Amino acid sequence: MDEHGQRFGNHLLIALPSLRDQYFERSVTLVCQHDGDGAMGVMVNRPSEYTLGEVFQQMGIASEDDALQAQVVLSGGPVHPERGFVLHDGDHAFDSSLEVAAGLYLTTSRDVLEAMARGDGPKQALVALGCAGWGEGQLEQELIDDSWLLVPSRPDVLFQLPIAQRWQAAAGSIGIDLLNHASHSGHA
């Protein structure tokens, strides 16, 4: 939380062209939790090398839904890359769910994957391996340093747009064209 008490949960962090970090360059991260101890989020535009079918197989979960099994699993961030995170909509939480916003959850438990495999999971969901984290004051400083653009979260960016379009579309939601944005930053 910054000195004005603002929390950035349920906002998208969009990497500005000036951010030259091999992991976060051109990334879009949903901030799922932000408080005085730091922030945690999940990148929503970085595909991993895995499909959901491979994850189901590794976990011993059966699914007959070929489209679901073909869904790309995202690389959610460099923290806990062995751990699965499911960002989903819906009117109820599963075990180990964090409510990001009304009707938007981040769940780390197996039961959401089992429900998805059975066909009675949330309508919209993305699965990611790993998450992103910032220590106390770190995210605020990175925003001051012009590493990120912060915009309100949008369901279409999270769930409907093709992965390759999410970076530009997220910034475009507030009228910014990142392809025409300077690749350096400075302060007057």
PDB file of C-alpha atoms in Angstrom:
ATOM      1  CA  MET A   1       0.000   0.000   0.000  1.00  0.00           C
ATOM      2  CA  ASP A   2       1.400   3.423  -0.834  1.00  0.00           C
ATOM      3  CA  GLU A   3       1.427   6.439   1.467  1.00  0.00           C
ATOM      4  CA  HIS A   4      -2.076   7.367   0.309  1.00  0.00           C
ATOM      5  CA  GLY A   5      -3.491   3.929   1.095  1.00  0.00           C
ATOM      6  CA  GLN A   6      -4.053   2.998  -2.564  1.00  0.00           C
ATOM      7  CA  ARG A   7      -4.121  -0.665  -3.403  1.00  0.00           C
ATOM      8  CA  PHE A   8      -3.458  -1.949  -6.894  1.00  0.00           C
ATOM      9  CA  GLY A   9      -5.303  -5.272  -6.669  1.00  0.00           C
ATOM     10  CA  ASN A  10      -7.455  -6.078  -9.725  1.00  0.00           C
ATOM     11  CA  HIS A  11      -5.308  -3.837 -11.938  1.00  0.00           C
ATOM     12  CA  LEU A  12      -3.163  -4.791 -14.892  1.00  0.00           C
ATOM     13  CA  LEU A  13       0.531  -3.979 -14.844  1.00  0.00           C
ATOM     14  CA  ILE A  14       1.673  -3.437 -18.386  1.00  0.00           C
ATOM     15  CA  ALA A  15       5.418  -3.478 -19.011  1.00  0.00           C
ATOM     16  CA  LEU A  16       6.437  -0.268 -20.758  1.00  0.00           C
ATOM     17  CA  PRO A  17       8.828  -0.537 -23.710  1.00  0.00           C
ATOM     18  CA  SER A  18      11.560   0.914 -21.456  1.00  0.00           C
ATOM     19  CA  LEU A  19      11.422  -2.169 -19.187  1.00  0.00           C
ATOM     20  CA  ARG A  20      14.382  -4.293 -20.281  1.00  0.00           C
ATOM     21  CA  ASP A  21      13.911  -7.376 -18.151  1.00  0.00           C
ATOM     22  CA  GLN A  22      14.004 -10.664 -20.024  1.00  0.00           C
ATOM     23  CA  TYR A  23      11.190 -12.094 -17.943  1.00  0.00           C
ATOM     24  CA  PHE A  24       8.816  -9.125 -17.802  1.00  0.00           C
ATOM     25  CA  GLU A  25       9.489  -7.409 -21.136  1.00  0.00           C
ATOM     26  CA  ARG A  26       6.147  -6.810 -22.918  1.00  0.00           C
ATOM     27  CA  SER A  27       4.250  -8.574 -20.146  1.00  0.00           C
ATOM     28  CA  VAL A  28       0.786  -7.995 -18.728  1.00  0.00           C
ATOM     29  CA  THR A  29       0.340  -8.990 -15.100  1.00  0.00           C
ATOM     30  CA  LEU A  30      -2.886  -9.035 -13.126  1.00  0.00           C
ATOM     31  CA  VAL A  31      -2.175  -7.750  -9.622  1.00  0.00           C
ATOM     32  CA  CYS A  32      -4.103 -10.189  -7.454  1.00  0.00           C
ATOM     33  CA  GLN A  33      -3.095  -8.895  -4.039  1.00  0.00           C
ATOM     34  CA  HIS A  34      -1.439  -5.694  -2.833  1.00  0.00           C
ATOM     35  CA  ASP A  35      -0.936  -4.548   0.722  1.00  0.00           C
ATOM     36  CA  GLY A  36       1.700  -3.059   2.991  1.00  0.00           C
ATOM     37  CA  ASP A  37       3.873  -6.179   2.686  1.00  0.00           C
ATOM     38  CA  GLY A  38       4.070  -6.088  -1.118  1.00  0.00           C
ATOM     39  CA  ALA A  39       2.195  -7.357  -4.120  1.00  0.00           C
ATOM     40  CA  MET A  40       1.499 -10.609  -5.936  1.00  0.00           C
ATOM     41  CA  GLY A  41       0.203 -11.153  -9.440  1.00  0.00           C
ATOM     42  CA  VAL A  42      -0.002 -13.506 -12.402  1.00  0.00           C
ATOM     43  CA  MET A  43       1.231 -12.748 -15.904  1.00  0.00           C
ATOM     44  CA  VAL A  44      -1.574 -13.287 -18.407  1.00  0.00           C
ATOM     45  CA  ASN A  45       0.221 -13.038 -21.740  1.00  0.00           C
ATOM     46  CA  ARG A  46       3.228 -15.355 -21.572  1.00  0.00           C
ATOM     47  CA  PRO A  47       2.614 -18.890 -22.870  1.00  0.00           C
ATOM     48  CA  SER A  48       4.528 -21.745 -21.294  1.00  0.00           C
ATOM     49  CA  GLU A  49       5.598 -24.895 -23.108  1.00  0.00           C
ATOM     50  CA  TYR A  50       2.743 -26.888 -21.535  1.00  0.00           C
ATOM     51  CA  THR A  51      -0.891 -27.541 -22.351  1.00  0.00           C
ATOM     52  CA  LEU A  52      -3.637 -28.095 -19.826  1.00  0.00           C
ATOM     53  CA  GLY A  53      -3.907 -31.696 -21.013  1.00  0.00           C
ATOM     54  CA  GLU A  54      -0.284 -32.281 -19.981  1.00  0.00           C
ATOM     55  CA  VAL A  55      -0.991 -30.755 -16.580  1.00  0.00           C
ATOM     56  CA  PHE A  56      -4.087 -32.943 -16.188  1.00  0.00           C
ATOM     57  CA  GLN A  57      -2.077 -36.023 -17.123  1.00  0.00           C
ATOM     58  CA  GLN A  58       0.692 -35.187 -14.646  1.00  0.00           C
ATOM     59  CA  MET A  59      -1.898 -34.702 -11.897  1.00  0.00           C
ATOM     60  CA  GLY A  60      -3.886 -37.831 -12.758  1.00  0.00           C
ATOM     61  CA  ILE A  61      -7.003 -35.874 -13.755  1.00  0.00           C
ATOM     62  CA  ALA A  62      -9.099 -37.322 -16.580  1.00  0.00           C
ATOM     63  CA  SER A  63     -10.785 -35.083 -19.143  1.00  0.00           C
ATOM     64  CA  GLU A  64     -12.613 -35.871 -22.365  1.00  0.00           C
ATOM     65  CA  ASP A  65     -12.664 -32.231 -23.524  1.00  0.00           C
ATOM     66  CA  ASP A  66     -10.106 -31.944 -26.337  1.00  0.00           C
ATOM     67  CA  ALA A  67     -10.368 -28.140 -26.548  1.00  0.00           C
ATOM     68  CA  LEU A  68      -9.759 -27.799 -22.817  1.00  0.00           C
ATOM     69  CA  GLN A  69      -6.804 -30.180 -22.967  1.00  0.00           C
ATOM     70  CA  ALA A  70      -5.286 -28.138 -25.814  1.00  0.00           C
ATOM     71  CA  GLN A  71      -5.508 -24.885 -23.827  1.00  0.00           C
ATOM     72  CA  VAL A  72      -2.100 -23.285 -23.367  1.00  0.00           C
ATOM     73  CA  VAL A  73      -0.853 -23.013 -19.800  1.00  0.00           C
ATOM     74  CA  LEU A  74       0.684 -19.618 -19.110  1.00  0.00           C
ATOM     75  CA  SER A  75       3.950 -18.778 -17.433  1.00  0.00           C
ATOM     76  CA  GLY A  76       2.600 -16.727 -14.548  1.00  0.00           C
ATOM     77  CA  GLY A  77       5.901 -15.440 -13.228  1.00  0.00           C
ATOM     78  CA  PRO A  78       9.274 -16.409 -11.841  1.00  0.00           C
ATOM     79  CA  VAL A  79       8.094 -17.105  -8.267  1.00  0.00           C
ATOM     80  CA  HIS A  80       7.011 -20.708  -7.529  1.00  0.00           C
ATOM     81  CA  PRO A  81       7.196 -21.862 -11.191  1.00  0.00           C
ATOM     82  CA  GLU A  82       6.287 -25.387 -10.078  1.00  0.00           C
ATOM     83  CA  ARG A  83       2.974 -24.241  -8.589  1.00  0.00           C
ATOM     84  CA  GLY A  84      -0.277 -23.896 -10.507  1.00  0.00           C
ATOM     85  CA  PHE A  85      -2.511 -20.837 -10.316  1.00  0.00           C
ATOM     86  CA  VAL A  86      -5.999 -20.718 -11.838  1.00  0.00           C
ATOM     87  CA  LEU A  87      -7.487 -17.306 -12.517  1.00  0.00           C
ATOM     88  CA  HIS A  88     -11.228 -17.683 -13.041  1.00  0.00           C
ATOM     89  CA  ASP A  89     -14.577 -16.014 -13.024  1.00  0.00           C
ATOM     90  CA  GLY A  90     -17.676 -17.333 -11.353  1.00  0.00           C
ATOM     91  CA  ASP A  91     -20.035 -16.937  -8.482  1.00  0.00           C
ATOM     92  CA  HIS A  92     -18.239 -19.198  -6.046  1.00  0.00           C
ATOM     93  CA  ALA A  93     -14.732 -19.794  -4.835  1.00  0.00           C
ATOM     94  CA  PHE A  94     -12.958 -23.123  -4.659  1.00  0.00           C
ATOM     95  CA  ASP A  95     -10.600 -24.320  -1.931  1.00  0.00           C
ATOM     96  CA  SER A  96      -7.658 -21.955  -1.433  1.00  0.00           C
ATOM     97  CA  SER A  97      -9.269 -19.161  -3.450  1.00  0.00           C
ATOM     98  CA  LEU A  98      -8.330 -15.521  -3.186  1.00  0.00           C
ATOM     99  CA  GLU A  99     -11.067 -13.118  -4.264  1.00  0.00           C
ATOM    100  CA  VAL A 100      -9.312 -10.611  -6.535  1.00  0.00           C
ATOM    101  CA  ALA A 101     -12.554  -8.723  -7.233  1.00  0.00           C
ATOM    102  CA  ALA A 102     -16.261  -9.511  -7.251  1.00  0.00           C
ATOM    103  CA  GLY A 103     -16.602 -12.607  -9.449  1.00  0.00           C
ATOM    104  CA  LEU A 104     -12.835 -12.927 -10.084  1.00  0.00           C
ATOM    105  CA  TYR A 105     -10.732 -15.454  -8.176  1.00  0.00           C
ATOM    106  CA  LEU A 106      -7.232 -16.840  -8.039  1.00  0.00           C
ATOM    107  CA  THR A 107      -7.239 -20.459  -6.909  1.00  0.00           C
ATOM    108  CA  THR A 108      -4.292 -22.713  -6.170  1.00  0.00           C
ATOM    109  CA  SER A 109      -6.110 -25.917  -5.259  1.00  0.00           C
ATOM    110  CA  ARG A 110      -6.691 -29.042  -7.285  1.00  0.00           C
ATOM    111  CA  ASP A 111     -10.494 -28.921  -6.992  1.00  0.00           C
ATOM    112  CA  VAL A 112     -10.867 -26.153  -9.584  1.00  0.00           C
ATOM    113  CA  LEU A 113      -8.906 -28.216 -12.140  1.00  0.00           C
ATOM    114  CA  GLU A 114     -11.001 -31.286 -11.364  1.00  0.00           C
ATOM    115  CA  ALA A 115     -14.192 -29.253 -11.850  1.00  0.00           C
ATOM    116  CA  MET A 116     -12.884 -27.913 -15.165  1.00  0.00           C
ATOM    117  CA  ALA A 117     -12.021 -31.441 -16.343  1.00  0.00           C
ATOM    118  CA  ARG A 118     -15.542 -32.657 -15.449  1.00  0.00           C
ATOM    119  CA  GLY A 119     -17.098 -29.784 -17.372  1.00  0.00           C
ATOM    120  CA  ASP A 120     -18.556 -28.000 -14.358  1.00  0.00           C
ATOM    121  CA  GLY A 121     -15.804 -25.518 -13.663  1.00  0.00           C
ATOM    122  CA  PRO A 122     -15.885 -21.770 -14.151  1.00  0.00           C
ATOM    123  CA  LYS A 123     -16.992 -20.404 -17.542  1.00  0.00           C
ATOM    124  CA  GLN A 124     -13.718 -18.564 -18.041  1.00  0.00           C
ATOM    125  CA  ALA A 125     -10.369 -19.631 -16.628  1.00  0.00           C
ATOM    126  CA  LEU A 126      -6.700 -19.460 -17.358  1.00  0.00           C
ATOM    127  CA  VAL A 127      -4.077 -21.672 -15.812  1.00  0.00           C
ATOM    128  CA  ALA A 128      -0.567 -20.425 -15.072  1.00  0.00           C
ATOM    129  CA  LEU A 129       2.558 -21.904 -13.600  1.00  0.00           C
ATOM    130  CA  GLY A 130       4.261 -19.510 -11.204  1.00  0.00           C
ATOM    131  CA  CYS A 131       3.458 -15.988 -10.149  1.00  0.00           C
ATOM    132  CA  ALA A 132       5.134 -12.605  -9.800  1.00  0.00           C
ATOM    133  CA  GLY A 133       5.912 -10.943  -6.498  1.00  0.00           C
ATOM    134  CA  TRP A 134       7.129  -7.603  -5.209  1.00  0.00           C
ATOM    135  CA  GLY A 135       8.406  -6.814  -1.726  1.00  0.00           C
ATOM    136  CA  GLU A 136       7.269  -3.923   0.430  1.00  0.00           C
ATOM    137  CA  GLY A 137       7.400  -0.707  -1.615  1.00  0.00           C
ATOM    138  CA  GLN A 138       9.034  -2.397  -4.630  1.00  0.00           C
ATOM    139  CA  LEU A 139       6.054  -2.158  -6.984  1.00  0.00           C
ATOM    140  CA  GLU A 140       5.448   1.453  -6.014  1.00  0.00           C
ATOM    141  CA  GLN A 141       9.077   2.292  -6.800  1.00  0.00           C
ATOM    142  CA  GLU A 142       8.919   0.495 -10.148  1.00  0.00           C
ATOM    143  CA  LEU A 143       5.835   2.547 -11.033  1.00  0.00           C
ATOM    144  CA  ILE A 144       7.699   5.751 -10.113  1.00  0.00           C
ATOM    145  CA  ASP A 145      10.623   4.556 -12.268  1.00  0.00           C
ATOM    146  CA  ASP A 146       8.287   4.276 -15.287  1.00  0.00           C
ATOM    147  CA  SER A 147       8.689   0.519 -15.661  1.00  0.00           C
ATOM    148  CA  TRP A 148       4.960  -0.161 -15.685  1.00  0.00           C
ATOM    149  CA  LEU A 149       1.660   1.274 -16.786  1.00  0.00           C
ATOM    150  CA  LEU A 150      -1.197   0.537 -14.378  1.00  0.00           C
ATOM    151  CA  VAL A 151      -4.747   0.180 -15.742  1.00  0.00           C
ATOM    152  CA  PRO A 152      -7.999  -1.287 -14.388  1.00  0.00           C
ATOM    153  CA  SER A 153      -8.410  -4.980 -15.125  1.00  0.00           C
ATOM    154  CA  ARG A 154     -10.692  -6.029 -17.976  1.00  0.00           C
ATOM    155  CA  PRO A 155     -12.208  -9.509 -18.426  1.00  0.00           C
ATOM    156  CA  ASP A 156     -11.711  -9.442 -22.201  1.00  0.00           C
ATOM    157  CA  VAL A 157      -7.960  -8.923 -21.760  1.00  0.00           C
ATOM    158  CA  LEU A 158      -7.784 -11.711 -19.191  1.00  0.00           C
ATOM    159  CA  PHE A 159      -9.928 -14.323 -20.885  1.00  0.00           C
ATOM    160  CA  GLN A 160     -11.017 -13.545 -24.429  1.00  0.00           C
ATOM    161  CA  LEU A 161      -8.268 -11.888 -26.425  1.00  0.00           C
ATOM    162  CA  PRO A 162      -5.548 -14.004 -28.035  1.00  0.00           C
ATOM    163  CA  ILE A 163      -2.444 -14.039 -25.847  1.00  0.00           C
ATOM    164  CA  ALA A 164      -0.364 -12.124 -28.414  1.00  0.00           C
ATOM    165  CA  GLN A 165      -2.833  -9.195 -28.406  1.00  0.00           C
ATOM    166  CA  ARG A 166      -3.122  -8.656 -24.648  1.00  0.00           C
ATOM    167  CA  TRP A 167      -0.127  -6.322 -24.168  1.00  0.00           C
ATOM    168  CA  GLN A 168      -1.246  -3.746 -26.724  1.00  0.00           C
ATOM    169  CA  ALA A 169      -4.965  -4.153 -25.925  1.00  0.00           C
ATOM    170  CA  ALA A 170      -4.469  -3.611 -22.195  1.00  0.00           C
ATOM    171  CA  ALA A 171      -2.682  -0.300 -22.819  1.00  0.00           C
ATOM    172  CA  GLY A 172      -5.159   0.585 -25.550  1.00  0.00           C
ATOM    173  CA  SER A 173      -7.954   0.369 -22.973  1.00  0.00           C
ATOM    174  CA  ILE A 174      -6.795   3.806 -21.755  1.00  0.00           C
ATOM    175  CA  GLY A 175      -5.833   5.121 -25.187  1.00  0.00           C
ATOM    176  CA  ILE A 176      -2.110   4.311 -25.198  1.00  0.00           C
ATOM    177  CA  ASP A 177      -0.425   2.756 -28.224  1.00  0.00           C
ATOM    178  CA  LEU A 178       2.659   1.012 -26.852  1.00  0.00           C
ATOM    179  CA  LEU A 179       4.083   0.490 -30.315  1.00  0.00           C
ATOM    180  CA  ASN A 180       4.449   4.270 -30.616  1.00  0.00           C
ATOM    181  CA  HIS A 181       5.654   4.768 -27.029  1.00  0.00           C
ATOM    182  CA  ALA A 182       9.249   5.801 -26.389  1.00  0.00           C
ATOM    183  CA  SER A 183      11.515   2.934 -25.363  1.00  0.00           C
ATOM    184  CA  HIS A 184      13.188   5.076 -22.720  1.00  0.00           C
ATOM    185  CA  SER A 185      11.935   7.111 -19.810  1.00  0.00           C
ATOM    186  CA  GLY A 186      13.088  10.080 -17.851  1.00  0.00           C
ATOM    187  CA  HIS A 187      12.065  12.600 -15.251  1.00  0.00           C
ATOM    188  CA  ALA A 188      12.090  16.375 -15.560  1.00  0.00           C
TER     189      ALA A 188
END
